[in-house]
Short mmCIF file of C-alpha atoms and ligand atoms in Angstrom, two decimals:
data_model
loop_
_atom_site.label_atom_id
_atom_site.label_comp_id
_atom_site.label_asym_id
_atom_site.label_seq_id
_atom_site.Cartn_x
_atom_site.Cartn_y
_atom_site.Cartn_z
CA UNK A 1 -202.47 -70.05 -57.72
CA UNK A 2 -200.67 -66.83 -56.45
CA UNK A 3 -198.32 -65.15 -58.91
CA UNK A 4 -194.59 -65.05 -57.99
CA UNK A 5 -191.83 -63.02 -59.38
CA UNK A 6 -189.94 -65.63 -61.48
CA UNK A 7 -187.49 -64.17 -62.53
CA UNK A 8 -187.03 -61.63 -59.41
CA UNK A 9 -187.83 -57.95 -60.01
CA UNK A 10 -184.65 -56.31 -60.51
CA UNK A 11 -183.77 -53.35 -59.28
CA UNK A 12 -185.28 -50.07 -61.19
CA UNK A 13 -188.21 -52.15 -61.61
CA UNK A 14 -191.59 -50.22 -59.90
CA UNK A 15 -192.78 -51.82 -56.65
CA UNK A 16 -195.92 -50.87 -55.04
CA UNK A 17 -197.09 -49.62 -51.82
CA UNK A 18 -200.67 -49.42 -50.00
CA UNK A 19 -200.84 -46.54 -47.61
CA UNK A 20 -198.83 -43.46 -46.91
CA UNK A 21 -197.42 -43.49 -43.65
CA UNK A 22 -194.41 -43.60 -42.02
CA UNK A 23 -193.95 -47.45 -42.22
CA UNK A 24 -194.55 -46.84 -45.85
CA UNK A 25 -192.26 -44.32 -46.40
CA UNK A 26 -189.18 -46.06 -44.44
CA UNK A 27 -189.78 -48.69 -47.05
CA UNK A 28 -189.79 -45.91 -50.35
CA UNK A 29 -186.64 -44.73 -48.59
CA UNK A 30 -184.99 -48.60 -48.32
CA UNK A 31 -186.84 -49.77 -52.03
CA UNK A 32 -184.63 -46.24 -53.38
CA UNK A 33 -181.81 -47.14 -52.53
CA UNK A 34 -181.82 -50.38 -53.62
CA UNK A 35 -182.20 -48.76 -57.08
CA UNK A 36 -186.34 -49.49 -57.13
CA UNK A 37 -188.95 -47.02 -58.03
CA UNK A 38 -191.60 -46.90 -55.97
CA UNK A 39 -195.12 -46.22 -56.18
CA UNK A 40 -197.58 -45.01 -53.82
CA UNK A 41 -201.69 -45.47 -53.15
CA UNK A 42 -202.75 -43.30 -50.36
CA UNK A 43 -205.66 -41.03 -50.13
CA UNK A 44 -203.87 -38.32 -48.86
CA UNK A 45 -202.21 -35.19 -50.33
CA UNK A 46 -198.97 -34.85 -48.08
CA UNK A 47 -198.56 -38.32 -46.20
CA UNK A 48 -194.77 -39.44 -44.95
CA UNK A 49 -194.57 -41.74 -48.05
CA UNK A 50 -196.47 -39.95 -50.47
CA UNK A 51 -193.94 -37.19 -50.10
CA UNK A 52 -190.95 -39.46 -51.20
CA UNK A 53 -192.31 -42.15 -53.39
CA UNK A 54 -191.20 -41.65 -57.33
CA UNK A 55 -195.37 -41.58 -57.75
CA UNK A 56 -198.03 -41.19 -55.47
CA UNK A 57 -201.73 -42.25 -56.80
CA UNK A 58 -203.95 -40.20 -54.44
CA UNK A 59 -206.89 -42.20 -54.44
CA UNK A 60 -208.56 -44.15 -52.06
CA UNK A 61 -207.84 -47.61 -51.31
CA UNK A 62 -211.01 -49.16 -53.13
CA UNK A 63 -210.47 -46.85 -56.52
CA UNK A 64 -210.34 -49.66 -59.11
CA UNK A 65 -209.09 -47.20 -61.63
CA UNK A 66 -206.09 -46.25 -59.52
CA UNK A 67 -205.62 -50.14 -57.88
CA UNK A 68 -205.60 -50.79 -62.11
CA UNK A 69 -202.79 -48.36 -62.60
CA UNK A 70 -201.01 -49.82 -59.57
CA UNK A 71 -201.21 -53.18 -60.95
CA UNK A 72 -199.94 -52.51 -63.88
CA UNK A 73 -197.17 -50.00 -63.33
CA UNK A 74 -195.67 -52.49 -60.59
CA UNK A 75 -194.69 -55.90 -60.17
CA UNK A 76 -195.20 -56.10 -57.20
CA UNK A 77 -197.44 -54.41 -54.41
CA UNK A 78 -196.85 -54.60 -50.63
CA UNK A 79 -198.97 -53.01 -47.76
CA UNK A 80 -197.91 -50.93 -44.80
CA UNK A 81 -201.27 -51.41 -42.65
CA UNK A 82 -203.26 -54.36 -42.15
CA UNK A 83 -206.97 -52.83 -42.21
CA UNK A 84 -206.45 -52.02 -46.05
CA UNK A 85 -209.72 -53.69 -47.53
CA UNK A 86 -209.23 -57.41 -49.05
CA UNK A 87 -210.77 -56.43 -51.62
CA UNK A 88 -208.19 -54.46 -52.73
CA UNK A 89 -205.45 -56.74 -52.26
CA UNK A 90 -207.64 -59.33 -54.26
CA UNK A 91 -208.27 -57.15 -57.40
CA UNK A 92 -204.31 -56.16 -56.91
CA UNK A 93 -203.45 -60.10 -57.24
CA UNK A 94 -205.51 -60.25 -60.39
CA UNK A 95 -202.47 -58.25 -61.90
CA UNK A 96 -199.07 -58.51 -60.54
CA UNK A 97 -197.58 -59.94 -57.38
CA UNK A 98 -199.09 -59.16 -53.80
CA UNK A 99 -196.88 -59.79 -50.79
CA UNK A 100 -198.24 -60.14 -48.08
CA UNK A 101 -201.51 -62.31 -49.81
CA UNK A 102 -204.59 -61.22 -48.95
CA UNK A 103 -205.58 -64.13 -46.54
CA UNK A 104 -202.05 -63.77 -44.57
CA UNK A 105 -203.37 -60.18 -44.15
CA UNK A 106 -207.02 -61.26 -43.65
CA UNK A 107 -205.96 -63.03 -40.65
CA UNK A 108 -204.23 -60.07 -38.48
CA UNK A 109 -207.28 -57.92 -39.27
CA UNK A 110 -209.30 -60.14 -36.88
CA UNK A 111 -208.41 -60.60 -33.38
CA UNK A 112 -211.10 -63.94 -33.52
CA UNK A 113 -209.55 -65.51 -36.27
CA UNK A 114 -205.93 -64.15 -35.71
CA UNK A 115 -205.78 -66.23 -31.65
CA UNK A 116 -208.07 -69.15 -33.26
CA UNK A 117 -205.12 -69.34 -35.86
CA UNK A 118 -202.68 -69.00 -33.34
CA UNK A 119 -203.88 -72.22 -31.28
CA UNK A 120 -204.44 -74.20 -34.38
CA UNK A 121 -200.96 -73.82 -34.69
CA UNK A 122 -200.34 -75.31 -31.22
CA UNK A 123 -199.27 -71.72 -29.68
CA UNK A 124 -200.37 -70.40 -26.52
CA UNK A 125 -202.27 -67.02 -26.31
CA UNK A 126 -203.97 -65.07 -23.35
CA UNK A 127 -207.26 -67.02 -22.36
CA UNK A 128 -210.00 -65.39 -23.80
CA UNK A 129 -213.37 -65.58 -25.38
CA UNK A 130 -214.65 -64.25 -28.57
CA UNK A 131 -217.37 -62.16 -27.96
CA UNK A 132 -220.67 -61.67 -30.69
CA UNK A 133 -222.92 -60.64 -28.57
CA UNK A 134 -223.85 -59.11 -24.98
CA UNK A 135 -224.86 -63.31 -24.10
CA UNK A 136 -221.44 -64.21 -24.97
CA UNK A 137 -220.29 -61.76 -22.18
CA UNK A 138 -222.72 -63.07 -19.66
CA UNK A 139 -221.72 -66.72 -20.44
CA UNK A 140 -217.94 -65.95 -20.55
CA UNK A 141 -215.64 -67.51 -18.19
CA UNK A 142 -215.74 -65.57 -14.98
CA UNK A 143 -211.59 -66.15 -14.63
CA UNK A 144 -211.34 -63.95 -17.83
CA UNK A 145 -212.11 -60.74 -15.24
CA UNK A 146 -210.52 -58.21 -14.71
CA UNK A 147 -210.10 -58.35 -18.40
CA UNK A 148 -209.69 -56.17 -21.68
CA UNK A 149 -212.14 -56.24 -24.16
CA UNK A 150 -210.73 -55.71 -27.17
CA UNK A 151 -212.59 -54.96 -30.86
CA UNK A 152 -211.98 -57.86 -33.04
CA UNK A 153 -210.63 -55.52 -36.14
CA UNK A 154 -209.51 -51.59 -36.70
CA UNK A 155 -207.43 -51.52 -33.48
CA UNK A 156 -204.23 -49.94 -32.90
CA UNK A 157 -202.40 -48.54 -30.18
CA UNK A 158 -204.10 -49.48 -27.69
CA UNK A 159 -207.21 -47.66 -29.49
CA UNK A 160 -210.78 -49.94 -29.63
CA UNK A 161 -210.02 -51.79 -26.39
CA UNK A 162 -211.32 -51.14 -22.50
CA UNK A 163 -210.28 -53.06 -19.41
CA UNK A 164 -213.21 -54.03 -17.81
CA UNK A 165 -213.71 -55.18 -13.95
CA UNK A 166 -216.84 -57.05 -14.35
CA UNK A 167 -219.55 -58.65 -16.87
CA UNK A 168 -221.88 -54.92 -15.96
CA UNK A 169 -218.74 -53.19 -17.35
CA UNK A 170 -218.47 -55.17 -19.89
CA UNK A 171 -221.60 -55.29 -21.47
CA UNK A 172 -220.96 -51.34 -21.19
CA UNK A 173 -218.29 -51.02 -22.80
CA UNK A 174 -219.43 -54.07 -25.54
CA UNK A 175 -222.35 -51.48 -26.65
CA UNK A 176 -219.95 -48.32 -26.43
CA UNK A 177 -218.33 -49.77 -29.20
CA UNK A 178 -221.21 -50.30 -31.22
CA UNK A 179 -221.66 -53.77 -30.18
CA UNK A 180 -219.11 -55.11 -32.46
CA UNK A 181 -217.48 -58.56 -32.43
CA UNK A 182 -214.47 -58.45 -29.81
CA UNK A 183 -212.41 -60.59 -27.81
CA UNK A 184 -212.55 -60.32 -23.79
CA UNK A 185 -208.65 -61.57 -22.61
CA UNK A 186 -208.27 -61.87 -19.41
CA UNK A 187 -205.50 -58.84 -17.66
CA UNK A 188 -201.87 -60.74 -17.07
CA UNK A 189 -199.61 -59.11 -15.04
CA UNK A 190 -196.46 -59.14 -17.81
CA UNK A 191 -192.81 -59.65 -17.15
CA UNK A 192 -192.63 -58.38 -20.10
CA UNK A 193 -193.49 -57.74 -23.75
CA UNK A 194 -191.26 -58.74 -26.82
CA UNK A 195 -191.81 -58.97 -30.69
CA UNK A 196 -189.47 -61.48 -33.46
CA UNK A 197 -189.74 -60.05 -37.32
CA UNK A 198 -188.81 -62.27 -39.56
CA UNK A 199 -188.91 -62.14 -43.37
CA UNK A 200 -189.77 -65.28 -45.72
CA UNK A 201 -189.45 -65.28 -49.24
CA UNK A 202 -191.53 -67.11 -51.74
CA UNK A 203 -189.25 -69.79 -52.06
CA UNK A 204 -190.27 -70.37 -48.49
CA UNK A 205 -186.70 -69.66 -46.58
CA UNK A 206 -187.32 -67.40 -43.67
CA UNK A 207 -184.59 -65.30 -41.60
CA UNK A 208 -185.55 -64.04 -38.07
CA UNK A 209 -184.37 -60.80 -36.18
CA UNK A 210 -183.23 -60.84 -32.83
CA UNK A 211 -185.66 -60.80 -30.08
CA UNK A 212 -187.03 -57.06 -28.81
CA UNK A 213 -187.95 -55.90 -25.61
CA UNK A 214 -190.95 -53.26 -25.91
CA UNK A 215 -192.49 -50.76 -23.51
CA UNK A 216 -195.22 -49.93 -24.18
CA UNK A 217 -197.07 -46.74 -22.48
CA UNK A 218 -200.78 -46.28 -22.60
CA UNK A 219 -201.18 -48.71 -25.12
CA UNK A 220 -198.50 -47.49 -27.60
CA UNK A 221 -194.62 -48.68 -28.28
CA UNK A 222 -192.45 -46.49 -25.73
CA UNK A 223 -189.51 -48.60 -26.16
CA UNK A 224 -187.55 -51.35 -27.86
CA UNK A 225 -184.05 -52.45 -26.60
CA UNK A 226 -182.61 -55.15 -28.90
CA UNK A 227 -181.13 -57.75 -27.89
CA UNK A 228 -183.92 -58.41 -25.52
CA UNK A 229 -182.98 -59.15 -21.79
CA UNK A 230 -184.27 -62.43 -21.96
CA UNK A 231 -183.40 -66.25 -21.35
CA UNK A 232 -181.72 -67.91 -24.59
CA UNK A 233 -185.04 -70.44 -23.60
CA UNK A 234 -187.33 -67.70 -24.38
CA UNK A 235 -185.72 -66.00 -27.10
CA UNK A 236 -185.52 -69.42 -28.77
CA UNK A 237 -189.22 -70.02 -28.37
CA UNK A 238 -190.37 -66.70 -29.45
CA UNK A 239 -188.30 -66.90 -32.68
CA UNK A 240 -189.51 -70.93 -33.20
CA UNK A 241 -193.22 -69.63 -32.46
CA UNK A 242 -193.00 -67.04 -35.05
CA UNK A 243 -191.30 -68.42 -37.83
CA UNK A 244 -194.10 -71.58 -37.28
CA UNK A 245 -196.68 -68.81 -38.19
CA UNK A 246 -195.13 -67.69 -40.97
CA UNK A 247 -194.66 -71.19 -42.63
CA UNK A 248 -198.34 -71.87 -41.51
CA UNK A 249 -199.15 -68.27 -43.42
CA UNK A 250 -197.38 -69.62 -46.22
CA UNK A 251 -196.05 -65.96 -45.59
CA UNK A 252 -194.30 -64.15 -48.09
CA UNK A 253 -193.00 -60.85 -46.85
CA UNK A 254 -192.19 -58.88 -43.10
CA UNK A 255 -194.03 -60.53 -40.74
CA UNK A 256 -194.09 -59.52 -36.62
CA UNK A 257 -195.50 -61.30 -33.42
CA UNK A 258 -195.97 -59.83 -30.53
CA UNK A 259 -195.66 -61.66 -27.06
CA UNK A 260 -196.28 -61.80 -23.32
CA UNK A 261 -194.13 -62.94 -21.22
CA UNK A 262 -195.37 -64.06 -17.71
CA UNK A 263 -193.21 -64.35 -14.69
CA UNK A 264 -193.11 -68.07 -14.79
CA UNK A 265 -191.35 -68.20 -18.17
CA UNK A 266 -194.64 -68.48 -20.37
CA UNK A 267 -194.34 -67.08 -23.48
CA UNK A 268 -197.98 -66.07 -24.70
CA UNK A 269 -198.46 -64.63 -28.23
CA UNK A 270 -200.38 -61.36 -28.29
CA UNK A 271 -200.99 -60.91 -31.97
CA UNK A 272 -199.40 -60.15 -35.05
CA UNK A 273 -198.83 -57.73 -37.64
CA UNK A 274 -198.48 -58.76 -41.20
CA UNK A 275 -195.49 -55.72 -42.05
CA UNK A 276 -192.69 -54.12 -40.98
CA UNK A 277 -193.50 -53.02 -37.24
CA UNK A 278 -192.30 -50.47 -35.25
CA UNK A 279 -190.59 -52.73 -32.67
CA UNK A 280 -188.05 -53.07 -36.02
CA UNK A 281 -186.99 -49.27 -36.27
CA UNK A 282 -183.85 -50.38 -34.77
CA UNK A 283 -182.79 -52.48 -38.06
CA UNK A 284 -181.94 -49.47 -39.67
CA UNK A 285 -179.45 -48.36 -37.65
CA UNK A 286 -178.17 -51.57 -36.04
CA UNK A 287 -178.31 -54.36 -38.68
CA UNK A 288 -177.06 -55.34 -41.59
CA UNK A 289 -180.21 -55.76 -43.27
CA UNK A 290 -183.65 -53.26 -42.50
CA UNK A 291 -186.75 -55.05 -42.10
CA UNK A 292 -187.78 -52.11 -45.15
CA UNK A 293 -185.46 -53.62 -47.42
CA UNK A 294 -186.33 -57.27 -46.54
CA UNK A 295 -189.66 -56.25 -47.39
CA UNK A 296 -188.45 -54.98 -50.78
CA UNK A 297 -186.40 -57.86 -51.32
CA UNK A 298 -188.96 -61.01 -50.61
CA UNK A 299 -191.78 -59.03 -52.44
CA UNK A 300 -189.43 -58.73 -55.66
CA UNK A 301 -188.70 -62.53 -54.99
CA UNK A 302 -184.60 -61.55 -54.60
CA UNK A 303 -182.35 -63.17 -51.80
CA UNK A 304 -183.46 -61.87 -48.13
CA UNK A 305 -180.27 -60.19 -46.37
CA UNK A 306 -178.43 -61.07 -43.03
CA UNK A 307 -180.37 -59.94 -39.96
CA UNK A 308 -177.19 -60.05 -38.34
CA UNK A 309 -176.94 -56.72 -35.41
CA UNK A 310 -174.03 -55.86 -35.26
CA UNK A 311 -174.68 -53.07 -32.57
CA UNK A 312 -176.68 -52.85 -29.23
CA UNK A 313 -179.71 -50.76 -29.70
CA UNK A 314 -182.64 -49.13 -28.15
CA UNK A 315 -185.59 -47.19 -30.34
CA UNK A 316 -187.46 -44.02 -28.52
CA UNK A 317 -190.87 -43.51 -30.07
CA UNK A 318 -191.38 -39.52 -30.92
CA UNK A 319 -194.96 -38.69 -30.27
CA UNK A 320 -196.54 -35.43 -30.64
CA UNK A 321 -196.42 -35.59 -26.77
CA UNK A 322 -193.00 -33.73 -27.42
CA UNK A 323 -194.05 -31.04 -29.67
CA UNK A 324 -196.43 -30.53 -26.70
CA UNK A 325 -193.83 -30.23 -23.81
CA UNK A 326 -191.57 -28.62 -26.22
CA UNK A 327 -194.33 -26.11 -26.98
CA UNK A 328 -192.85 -26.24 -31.02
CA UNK A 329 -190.18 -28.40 -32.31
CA UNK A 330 -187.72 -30.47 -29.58
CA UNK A 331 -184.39 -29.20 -29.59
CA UNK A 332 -182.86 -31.62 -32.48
CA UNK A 333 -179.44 -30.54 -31.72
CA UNK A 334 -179.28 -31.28 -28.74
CA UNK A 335 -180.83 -34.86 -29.38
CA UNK A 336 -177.83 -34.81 -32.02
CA UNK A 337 -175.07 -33.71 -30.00
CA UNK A 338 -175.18 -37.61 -28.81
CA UNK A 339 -172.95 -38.99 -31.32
CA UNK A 340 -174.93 -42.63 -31.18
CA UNK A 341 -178.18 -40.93 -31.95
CA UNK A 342 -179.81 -41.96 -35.07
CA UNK A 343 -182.77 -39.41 -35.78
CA UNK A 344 -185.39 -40.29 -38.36
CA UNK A 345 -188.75 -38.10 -38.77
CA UNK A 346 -191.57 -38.76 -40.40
CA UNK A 347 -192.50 -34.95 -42.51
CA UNK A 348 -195.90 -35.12 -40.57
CA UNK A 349 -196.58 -31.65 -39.95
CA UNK A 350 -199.36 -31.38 -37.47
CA UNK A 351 -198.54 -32.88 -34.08
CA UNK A 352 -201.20 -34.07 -31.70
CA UNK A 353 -200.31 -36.13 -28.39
CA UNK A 354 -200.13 -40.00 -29.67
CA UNK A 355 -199.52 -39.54 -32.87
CA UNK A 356 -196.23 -41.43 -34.09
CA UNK A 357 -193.80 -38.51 -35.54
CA UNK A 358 -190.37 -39.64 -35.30
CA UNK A 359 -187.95 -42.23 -33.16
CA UNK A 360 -184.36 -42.08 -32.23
CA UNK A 361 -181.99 -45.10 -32.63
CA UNK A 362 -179.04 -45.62 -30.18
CA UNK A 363 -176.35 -47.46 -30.86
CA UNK A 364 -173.51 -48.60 -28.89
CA UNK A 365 -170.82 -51.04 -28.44
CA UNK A 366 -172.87 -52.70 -25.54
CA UNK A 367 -176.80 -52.35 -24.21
CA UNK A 368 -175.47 -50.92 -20.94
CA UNK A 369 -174.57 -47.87 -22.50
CA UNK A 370 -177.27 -47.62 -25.35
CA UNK A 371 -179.53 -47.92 -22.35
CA UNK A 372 -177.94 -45.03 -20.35
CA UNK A 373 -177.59 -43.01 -23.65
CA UNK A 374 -181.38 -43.39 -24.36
CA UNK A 375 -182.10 -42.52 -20.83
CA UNK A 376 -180.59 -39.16 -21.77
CA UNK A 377 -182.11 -38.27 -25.19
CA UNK A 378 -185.73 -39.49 -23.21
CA UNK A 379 -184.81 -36.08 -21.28
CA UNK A 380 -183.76 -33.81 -24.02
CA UNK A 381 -187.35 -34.11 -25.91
CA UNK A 382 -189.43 -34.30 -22.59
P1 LIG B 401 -202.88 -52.87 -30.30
O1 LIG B 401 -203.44 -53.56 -31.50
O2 LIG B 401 -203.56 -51.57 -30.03
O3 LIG B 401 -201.38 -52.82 -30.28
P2 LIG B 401 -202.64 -54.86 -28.17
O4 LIG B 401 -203.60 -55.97 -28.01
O5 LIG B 401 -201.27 -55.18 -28.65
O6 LIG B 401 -203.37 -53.78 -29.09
O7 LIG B 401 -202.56 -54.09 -26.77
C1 LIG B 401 -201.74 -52.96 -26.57
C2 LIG B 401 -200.96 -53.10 -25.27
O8 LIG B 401 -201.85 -53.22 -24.15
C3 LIG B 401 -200.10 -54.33 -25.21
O9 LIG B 401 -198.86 -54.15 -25.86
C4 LIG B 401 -199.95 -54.51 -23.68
O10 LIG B 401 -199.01 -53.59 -23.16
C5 LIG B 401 -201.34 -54.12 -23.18
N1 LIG B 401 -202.18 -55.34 -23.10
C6 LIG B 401 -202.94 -55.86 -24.09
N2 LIG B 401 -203.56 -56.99 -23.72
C7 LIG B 401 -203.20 -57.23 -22.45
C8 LIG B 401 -203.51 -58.26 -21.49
N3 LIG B 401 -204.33 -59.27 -21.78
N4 LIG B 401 -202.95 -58.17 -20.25
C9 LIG B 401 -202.12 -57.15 -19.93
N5 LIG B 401 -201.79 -56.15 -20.79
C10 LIG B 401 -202.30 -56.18 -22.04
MG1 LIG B 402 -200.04 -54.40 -30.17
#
């Protein structure tokens, strides 16, 4: 039986995060102001949340000491990545409330069992095979080519994956990675990509953002402009496919899909991520209700808030790219001298090209102008 926060945590309670990035520090900065105190488990010594949680626990994710301390300082412990170890979440649930549960999580850490759990639940992916073995690639599907191969867990941005022209290729780039499981999905040519957040409490009532339309560039989130350009049709399916994953996750907490869409309409999910994502930057500025502080209020078992947007917006991504061009720091003030700019960064101090340091909100009265404002700020920092 999982533990639930009966009555809800109220605020200047402790809630509890896993990992110190920037996903987890968005959240400190939304659990704050709520009136929460927040405490942090992350290895290291100056990470983006660390650096404004009330207490950070530097220890490693798999200290049973510190996950003790956590457990008992908080009632309630969220994540901000989905490759922290079951095990930890596990021993977490032993003493307070975890939200996301460990098998919601254990399910986005695999790509096998995350698209076998998406067609159980009667939603379409990419085709694909899983792959154990250098066999598997020989007896795959010969439609799956030109395909990606993809390994099955510790992927991100576009890191752990290799398209792949033939079964020679393959089986190549199969033992480069060490010969672990993967998935080979066949290449799509995508109309385009979009992700639905929604957030479901424990008492099971979910709320869904609206739909986003993401760029993404070398494997990593370029863009979201929100509300999508899409068909009501496909907006409605993407937000029915998602919230049917969270109720078949039992989900409790932030939970984001990611989809394909094909030029005939299809709408194919391409996998999920069991927290806040970065296709939901944009809530901060342009809703009523972040996806942080959803996150803080389903894990503390309190009312979720409107998701209502009540303006158009469309998220840059700030990679170290533009520390690059910019030879130092971009010129902030002239990124700020666009009066619908929103600028958050992250306090990471060394930039290297890739590496997620920032993003700029726009916000306008209508998308046609967020877009051209975006445009312009994409110019400023390079
Ligand atoms: P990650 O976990 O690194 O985000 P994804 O599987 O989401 O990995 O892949 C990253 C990006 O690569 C996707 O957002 C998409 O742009 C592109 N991509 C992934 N799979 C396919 C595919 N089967 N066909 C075409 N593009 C793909
Ligand atoms: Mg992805």
């Amino acid at each position: 039986a999982r533990r639930v926060p009966v009555p809800a945590l109220p605020p200047g309670s402790w809630l509890g995060m896993l990992g110190g990035g920037q996903l987890g520090r968005m959240f400190c900065m939304a659990a704050q102001s709520l009136g929460y105190r927040v405490c942090v488990l992350d290895p290291a010594d100056d990470s983006p949340a660390g650096s404004v949680a009330d207490r950070h626990l530097k220890a490693g994710y798999l200290d049973e000491t510190a996950l003790d301390e956590l457990g008992r300082l908080c009632g309630a412990v969220t994540t901000e990545f989905e490759n922290v170890p079951a095990q930890a979440l596990d021993f977490l649930a032993q003493r307070c409330v975890v939200s996301p549960a460990g098998p919601s999580v254990a399910v986005a850490q695999d790509r096998i069992v995350e698209k076998g759990f998406v067609r159980e639940c009667g939603i379409e992916t990419a085709p694909y095979a899983p792959i154990r073995s250098a066999g598997d690639l020989r007896a795959a599907d010969p439609k799956l080519f030109p395909g990606i191969l993809k390994a099955a867990r510790l992927g991100y941005d576009g890191k752990g994956q290799a398209t792949v022209a033939s079964v020679d290729e393959a089986v190549a780039a199969f033992e480069s990675f060490g010969s672990v499981p993967c998935v080979l999905e066949k290449r799509l040519a995508l109309e385009l990509e979009v992700s639905v957040i929604v957030a479901r409490g424990f008492d099971g009532k979910a709320v869904a953002y609206p739909v986003s339309e993401n760029v993404h560039v070398g494997g990593i989130l370029a863009t979201s402009t929100v509300p999508a350009r899409v068909s009501q049709d496909v907006a409605a399916r993407a937000e029915a496919a998602t919230r049917k994953i969270a109720q078949a996750l039992d989900y409790v907490g932030v939970l984001c899909v990611e989809f394909f869409v094909l030029a005939d309409g299809a709408l194919l999910v391409n996998e999920m991520a069991p927290r806040p994502h970065n296709s939901g930057h944009y809530t901060i500025d342009a809703c009523v209700t972040s996806q942080f502080e959803q996150q803080a209020r389903a894990m503390a078992g309190l009312p979720l808030g409107s998701t209502r947007q009540h303006q158009h917006a469309v998220m840059l991504n700030l990679l170290g790219d533009c520390w690059v061009a910019a030879g130092g720091e971009p010129p902030w003030a002239e990124v700020l001298a666009f009066p619908e700019a929103k600028l958050h960064l992250y306090g990471k101090t060394e930039a290297r090209a890739g590496r997620k340091m920032g993003h700029v909100t726009v916000v306008a009265d209508s998308l046609a102008h967020a877009v051209h404002v975006a445009g312009q700020v994409a110019r400023v920092v390079g």
